[in-house]
XYZ file of C-alpha atoms in Angstrom:
326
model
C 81.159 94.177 83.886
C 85.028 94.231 84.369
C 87.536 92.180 85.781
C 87.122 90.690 89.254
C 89.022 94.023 90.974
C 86.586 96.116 88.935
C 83.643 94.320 90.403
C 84.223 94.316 93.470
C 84.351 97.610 93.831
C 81.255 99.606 95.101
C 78.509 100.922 93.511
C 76.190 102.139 95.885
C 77.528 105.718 95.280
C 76.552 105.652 91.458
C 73.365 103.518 92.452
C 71.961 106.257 95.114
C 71.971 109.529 93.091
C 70.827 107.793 89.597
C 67.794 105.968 91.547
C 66.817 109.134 93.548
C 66.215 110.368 90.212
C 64.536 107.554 89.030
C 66.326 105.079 87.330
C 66.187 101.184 88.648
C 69.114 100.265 89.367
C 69.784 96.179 91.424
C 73.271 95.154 92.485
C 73.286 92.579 95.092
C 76.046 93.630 97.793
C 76.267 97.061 96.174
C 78.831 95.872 93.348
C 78.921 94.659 89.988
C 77.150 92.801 88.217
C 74.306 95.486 87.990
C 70.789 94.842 86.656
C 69.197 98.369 84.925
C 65.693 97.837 84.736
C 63.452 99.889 82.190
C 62.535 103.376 84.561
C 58.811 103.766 85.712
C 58.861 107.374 84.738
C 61.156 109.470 83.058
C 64.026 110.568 84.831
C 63.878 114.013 86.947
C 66.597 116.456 87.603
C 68.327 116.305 90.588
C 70.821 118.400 92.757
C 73.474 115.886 94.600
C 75.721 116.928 97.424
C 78.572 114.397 96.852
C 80.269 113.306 100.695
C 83.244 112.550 98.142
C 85.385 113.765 95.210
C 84.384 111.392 92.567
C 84.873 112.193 88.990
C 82.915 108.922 88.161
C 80.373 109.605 90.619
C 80.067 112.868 89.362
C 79.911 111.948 85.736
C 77.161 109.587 85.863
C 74.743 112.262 87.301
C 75.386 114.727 84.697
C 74.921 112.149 82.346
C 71.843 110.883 83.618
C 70.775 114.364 83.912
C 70.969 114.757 80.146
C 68.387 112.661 80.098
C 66.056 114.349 82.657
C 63.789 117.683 82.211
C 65.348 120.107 84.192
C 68.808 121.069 85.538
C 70.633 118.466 87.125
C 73.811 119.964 89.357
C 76.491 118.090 91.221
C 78.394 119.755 94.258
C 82.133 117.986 95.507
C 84.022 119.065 98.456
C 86.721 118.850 96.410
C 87.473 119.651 92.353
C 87.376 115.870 91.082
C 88.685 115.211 87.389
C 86.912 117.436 84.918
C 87.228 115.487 82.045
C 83.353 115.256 81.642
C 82.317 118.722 82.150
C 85.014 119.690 79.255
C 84.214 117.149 76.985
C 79.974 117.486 76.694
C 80.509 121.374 75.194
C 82.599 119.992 72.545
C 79.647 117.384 72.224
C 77.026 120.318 72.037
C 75.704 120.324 75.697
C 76.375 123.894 77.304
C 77.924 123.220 80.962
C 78.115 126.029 83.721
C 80.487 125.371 86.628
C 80.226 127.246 89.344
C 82.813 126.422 92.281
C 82.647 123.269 92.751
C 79.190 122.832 91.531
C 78.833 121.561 88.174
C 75.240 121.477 86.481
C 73.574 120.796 83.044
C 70.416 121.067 81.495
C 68.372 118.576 79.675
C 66.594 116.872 77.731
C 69.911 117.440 75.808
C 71.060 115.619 72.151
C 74.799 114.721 71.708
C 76.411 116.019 68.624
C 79.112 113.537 66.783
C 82.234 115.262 66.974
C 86.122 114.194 66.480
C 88.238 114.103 69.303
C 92.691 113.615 69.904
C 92.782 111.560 72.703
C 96.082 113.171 74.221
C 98.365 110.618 76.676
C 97.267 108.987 79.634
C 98.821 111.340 82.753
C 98.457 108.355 85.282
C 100.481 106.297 82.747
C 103.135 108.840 82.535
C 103.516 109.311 86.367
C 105.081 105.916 86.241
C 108.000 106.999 83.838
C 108.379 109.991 85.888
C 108.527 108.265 89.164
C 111.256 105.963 87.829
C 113.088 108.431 86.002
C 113.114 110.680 89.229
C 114.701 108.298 91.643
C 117.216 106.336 88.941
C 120.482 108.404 89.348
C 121.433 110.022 86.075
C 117.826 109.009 84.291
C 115.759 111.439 82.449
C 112.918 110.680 79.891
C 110.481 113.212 78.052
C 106.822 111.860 78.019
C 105.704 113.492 75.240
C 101.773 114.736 74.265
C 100.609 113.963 77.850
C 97.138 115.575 79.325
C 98.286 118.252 81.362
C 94.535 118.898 82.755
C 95.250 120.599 86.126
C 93.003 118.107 88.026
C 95.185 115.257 86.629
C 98.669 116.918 87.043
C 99.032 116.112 91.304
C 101.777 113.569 90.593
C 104.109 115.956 88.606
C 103.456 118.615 91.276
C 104.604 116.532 94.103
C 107.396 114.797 92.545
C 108.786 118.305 91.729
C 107.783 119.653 95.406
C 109.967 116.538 96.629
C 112.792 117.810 94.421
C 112.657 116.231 91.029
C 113.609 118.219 88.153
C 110.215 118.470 86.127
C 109.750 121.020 83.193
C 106.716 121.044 80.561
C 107.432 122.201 76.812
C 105.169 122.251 73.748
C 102.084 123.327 75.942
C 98.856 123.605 73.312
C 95.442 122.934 74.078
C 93.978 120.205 71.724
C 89.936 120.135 71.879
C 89.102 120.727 75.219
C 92.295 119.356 77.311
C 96.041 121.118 77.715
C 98.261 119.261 76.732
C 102.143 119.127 77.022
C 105.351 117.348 76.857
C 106.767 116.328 80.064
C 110.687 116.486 81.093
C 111.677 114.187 83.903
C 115.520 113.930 85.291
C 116.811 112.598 88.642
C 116.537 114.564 91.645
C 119.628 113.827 93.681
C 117.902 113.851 97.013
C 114.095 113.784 97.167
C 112.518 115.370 100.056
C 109.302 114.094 102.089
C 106.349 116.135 101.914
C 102.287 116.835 102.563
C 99.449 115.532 100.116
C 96.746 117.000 101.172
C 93.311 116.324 100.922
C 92.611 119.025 98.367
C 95.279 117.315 95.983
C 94.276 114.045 96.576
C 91.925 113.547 93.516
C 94.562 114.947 91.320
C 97.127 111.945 91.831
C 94.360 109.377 93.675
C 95.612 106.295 90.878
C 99.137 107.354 91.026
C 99.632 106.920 94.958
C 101.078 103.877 94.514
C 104.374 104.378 92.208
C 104.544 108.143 94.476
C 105.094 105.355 97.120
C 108.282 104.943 95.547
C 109.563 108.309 95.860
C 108.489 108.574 99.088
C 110.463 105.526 99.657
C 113.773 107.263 98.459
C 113.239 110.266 99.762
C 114.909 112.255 102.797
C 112.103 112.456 105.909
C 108.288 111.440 105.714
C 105.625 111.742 103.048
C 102.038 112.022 103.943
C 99.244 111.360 101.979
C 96.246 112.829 103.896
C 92.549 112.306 102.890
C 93.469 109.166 101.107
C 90.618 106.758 102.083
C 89.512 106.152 98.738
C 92.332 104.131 97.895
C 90.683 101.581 100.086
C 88.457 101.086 96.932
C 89.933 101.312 94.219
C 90.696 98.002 92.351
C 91.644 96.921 95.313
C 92.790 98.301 98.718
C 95.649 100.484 97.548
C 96.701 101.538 100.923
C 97.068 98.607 102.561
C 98.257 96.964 99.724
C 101.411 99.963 99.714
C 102.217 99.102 103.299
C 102.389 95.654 102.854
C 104.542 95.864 99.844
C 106.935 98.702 100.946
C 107.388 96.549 103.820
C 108.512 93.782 102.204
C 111.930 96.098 101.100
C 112.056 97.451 104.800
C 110.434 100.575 104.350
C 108.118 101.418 107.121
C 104.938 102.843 106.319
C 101.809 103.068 108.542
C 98.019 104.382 108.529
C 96.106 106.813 111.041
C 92.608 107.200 109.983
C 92.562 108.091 106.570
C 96.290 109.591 105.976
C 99.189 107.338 104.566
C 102.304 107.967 106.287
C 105.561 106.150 104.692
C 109.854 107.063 105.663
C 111.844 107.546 103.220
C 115.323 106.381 103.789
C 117.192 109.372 102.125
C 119.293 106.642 100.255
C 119.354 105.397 96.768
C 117.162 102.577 96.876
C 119.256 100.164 95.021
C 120.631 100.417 98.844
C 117.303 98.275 99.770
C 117.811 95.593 96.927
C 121.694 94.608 98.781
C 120.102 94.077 102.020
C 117.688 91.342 99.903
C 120.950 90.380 97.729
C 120.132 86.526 99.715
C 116.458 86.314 99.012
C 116.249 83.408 95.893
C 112.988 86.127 95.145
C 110.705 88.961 96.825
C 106.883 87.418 96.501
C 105.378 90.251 96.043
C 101.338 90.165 95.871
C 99.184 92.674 92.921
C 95.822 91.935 94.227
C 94.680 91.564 90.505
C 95.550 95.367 90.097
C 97.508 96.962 87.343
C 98.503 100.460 89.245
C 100.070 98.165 91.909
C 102.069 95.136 89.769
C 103.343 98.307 87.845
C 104.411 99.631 90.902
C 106.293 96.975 92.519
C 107.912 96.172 89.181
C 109.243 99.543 89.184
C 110.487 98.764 92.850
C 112.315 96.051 91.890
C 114.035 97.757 89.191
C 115.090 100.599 91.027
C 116.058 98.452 94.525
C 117.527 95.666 91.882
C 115.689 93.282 94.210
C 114.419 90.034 92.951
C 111.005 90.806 92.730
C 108.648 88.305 91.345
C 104.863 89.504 91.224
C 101.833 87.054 91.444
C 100.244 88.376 88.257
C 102.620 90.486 85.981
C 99.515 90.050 83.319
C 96.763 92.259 85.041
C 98.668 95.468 83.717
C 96.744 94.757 80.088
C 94.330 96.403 81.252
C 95.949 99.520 80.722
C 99.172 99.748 79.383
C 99.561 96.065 77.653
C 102.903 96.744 76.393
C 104.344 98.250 79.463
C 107.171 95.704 80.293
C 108.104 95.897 77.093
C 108.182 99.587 76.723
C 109.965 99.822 80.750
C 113.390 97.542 79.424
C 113.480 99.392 76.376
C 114.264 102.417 78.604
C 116.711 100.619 80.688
C-alpha cells in the first residue's frame, strides 16, 4: 500500500462514494492499509457531488461504476485531471462529459489496447522552473503531455514572465502532446493562482515556490488546501523551507502567499555563504526533496536534505539527470 507518505494520506474520500455504492471498504483512521471485503450485492450506480477537485477521487467512481448496472456520473467544482475519462474510450467504454460532470455506463468490458505513454508534465515543471530562474539557462523538454488540465505550471511560469514556447504539438492516443521550450526570464513577476487553476499545477506548487521566490512582488496560490494532503503537508512544508533561505511566506485560510525578492537568488545562497550546511527537511516526499535541491542549486546554498532517496519514487535518476544539465 505505498510508502509511509502515501499511507498516511486519507482515504475517506475514495472510501465514501465506493461504499455508498456498495462496496466494503475498512481502513482504520481513514488511511492505508485498506481491507476490501467481498460486496454483499452487486454494486449500483451512483451520482457523486465531489466537495473537491480530485482526479483520483473522481477516477475511482467511474471505475467502480463500470462495474455497476446503470450510469454512474461524477460532478467537480472544478475540471480535475482528465486522464481517465480520455483513456476508457480508447479502452472501449463510451464516456459523455458534460461540464464538469463526467458519467459512464456499465456493466462495461475493457478492450486490450496499446498505448505511448507521453512525458510526465509534473516532472518537466521541475526543468522548467530551474531553467526559468538560472540566468542564461534554457532546456527543451521534449514529448511532454500537454493535456490542458496538466499544463497550470507552464501557464504561470510564462504569466510570471518566463519565456515558454511549445513545438511539435501532435496528439498521440488520446493526450496532446508537445515539446516544451524553457529560457530565463530576466525578471519574474508575482502573480494569482486561482482556485480554478489549482488542480492543473496542485503537485508542482512546490518547485513554483521557487519562482515565486525570485520573482518581483507576491505570488498567491489561492484554493490550495489540498496540499495539506498530499504526501505530506506541502504547504507548510514550503513555508518552512523557503524560510530557511529568508524568504517570507505565510498562510490565510487556504491561500499560500510567498515574496519574491526580485533578485537572482544566488543573492540568498551569499547571505548563507557561513552556514557549514542548510538542514533542510523532505518529509519522506519526492515533489519537495526535488524542490529544495533545486533551491540549493539555484541560491548555491549548502543544502543538505534529510532523504535525497525518496525521489525514486518518481524520477530515480533525477540527480543524475539535474548535474548533467549543469
Amino acid at each position: 500500500f505505498g510508502d509511509e507518505s502515501l499511507s498516511s494520506r486519507p482515504m475517506g474520500r475514495v472510501i465514501e462514494p465506493l461504499s455508498a455504492m456498495g462496496a466494503r471498504i475498512e481502513a482504520q483512521g481513514g488511511t492505508l492499509p485498506a481491507h476490501v471485503l467481498p460486496a454483499q450485492a452487486p454494486l449500483s450506480a451512483a451520482h457523486y457531488d465531489s466537495p473537491k477537485a480530485s482526479a483520483q477521487v473522481k477516477s475511482a467512481v467511474l471505475l467502480a461504476g463500470l462495474q455497476a448496472g446503470g450510469t454512474t456520473s461524477v460532478t467537480e467544482p472544478a475540471k480535475s485531471r482528465d486522464h481517465t475519462e480520455r483513456l476508457l474510450p480508447a479502452f472501449g467504454v463510451p464516456v459523455e462529459v458534460d461540464g464538469l460532470t463526467v458519467s459512464v455506463t456499465g456493466p462495461a468490458r475493457l478492450h486490450a489496447h496499446d498505448m505511448s505513454a507521453p512525458g510526465d508534465p509534473s516532472s518537466a515543471a521541475f526543468l522548467a522552473v530551474i531553467a526559468a530562474v538560472l540566468e542564461d539557462s534554457e532546456l527543451t523538454v521534449e514529448n511532454v503531455a500537454l493535456n490542458p488540465t496538466r499544463t497550470g505550471a507552464f501557464a504561470v511560469l510564462e504569466r510570471m514572465g518566463a519565456d515558454i514556447s511549445y513545438a511539435n504539438e501532435r496528439l498521440e492516443g488520446a493526450e496532446p502532446v508537445g515539446d516544451v521550450h524553457v529560457a530565463f526570464g530576466p525578471q519574474l513577476m508575482g502573480t494569482v493562482v486561482t482556485p480554478e487553476e489549482i488542480p492543473t499545477l496542485v503537485d508542482e506548487v512546490p518547485v513554483l515556490a521557487i519562482a515565486a521566490a525570485a520573482a518581483q512582488g507576491e505570488t498567491v496560490f489561492q484554493g490550495a488546501g489540498e496540499l495539506r494532503v498530499k504526501e505530506s503537508d506541502r504547504f507548510a512544508a514550503v513555508i518552512e523551507g523557503l524560510a530557511a533561505f529568508d524568504v517570507r511566506a505565510w498562510g490565510e485560510g487556504d491561500e499560500l502567499h510567498i515574496q519574491g525578492t526580485g533578485e537572482p537568488l544566488y543573492l540568498l545562497g551569499d547571505a548563507l555563504a557561513d552556514e557549514d550546511s542548510l538542514q533542510l527537511p523532505t518529509y519522506h516526499d519526492h515533489r519537495l526533496a526535488m524542490t529544495w535541491y533545486l533551491m540549493g542549486l539555484a541560491t548555491e546554498a549548502p543544502v543538505v536534505l534529510d532523504d535525497a532517496s525518496c525521489v525514486s519514487g518518481s524520477w530515480p535518476s533525477f540527480y543524475a539527470d539535474i548535474e548533467g544539465l549543469m
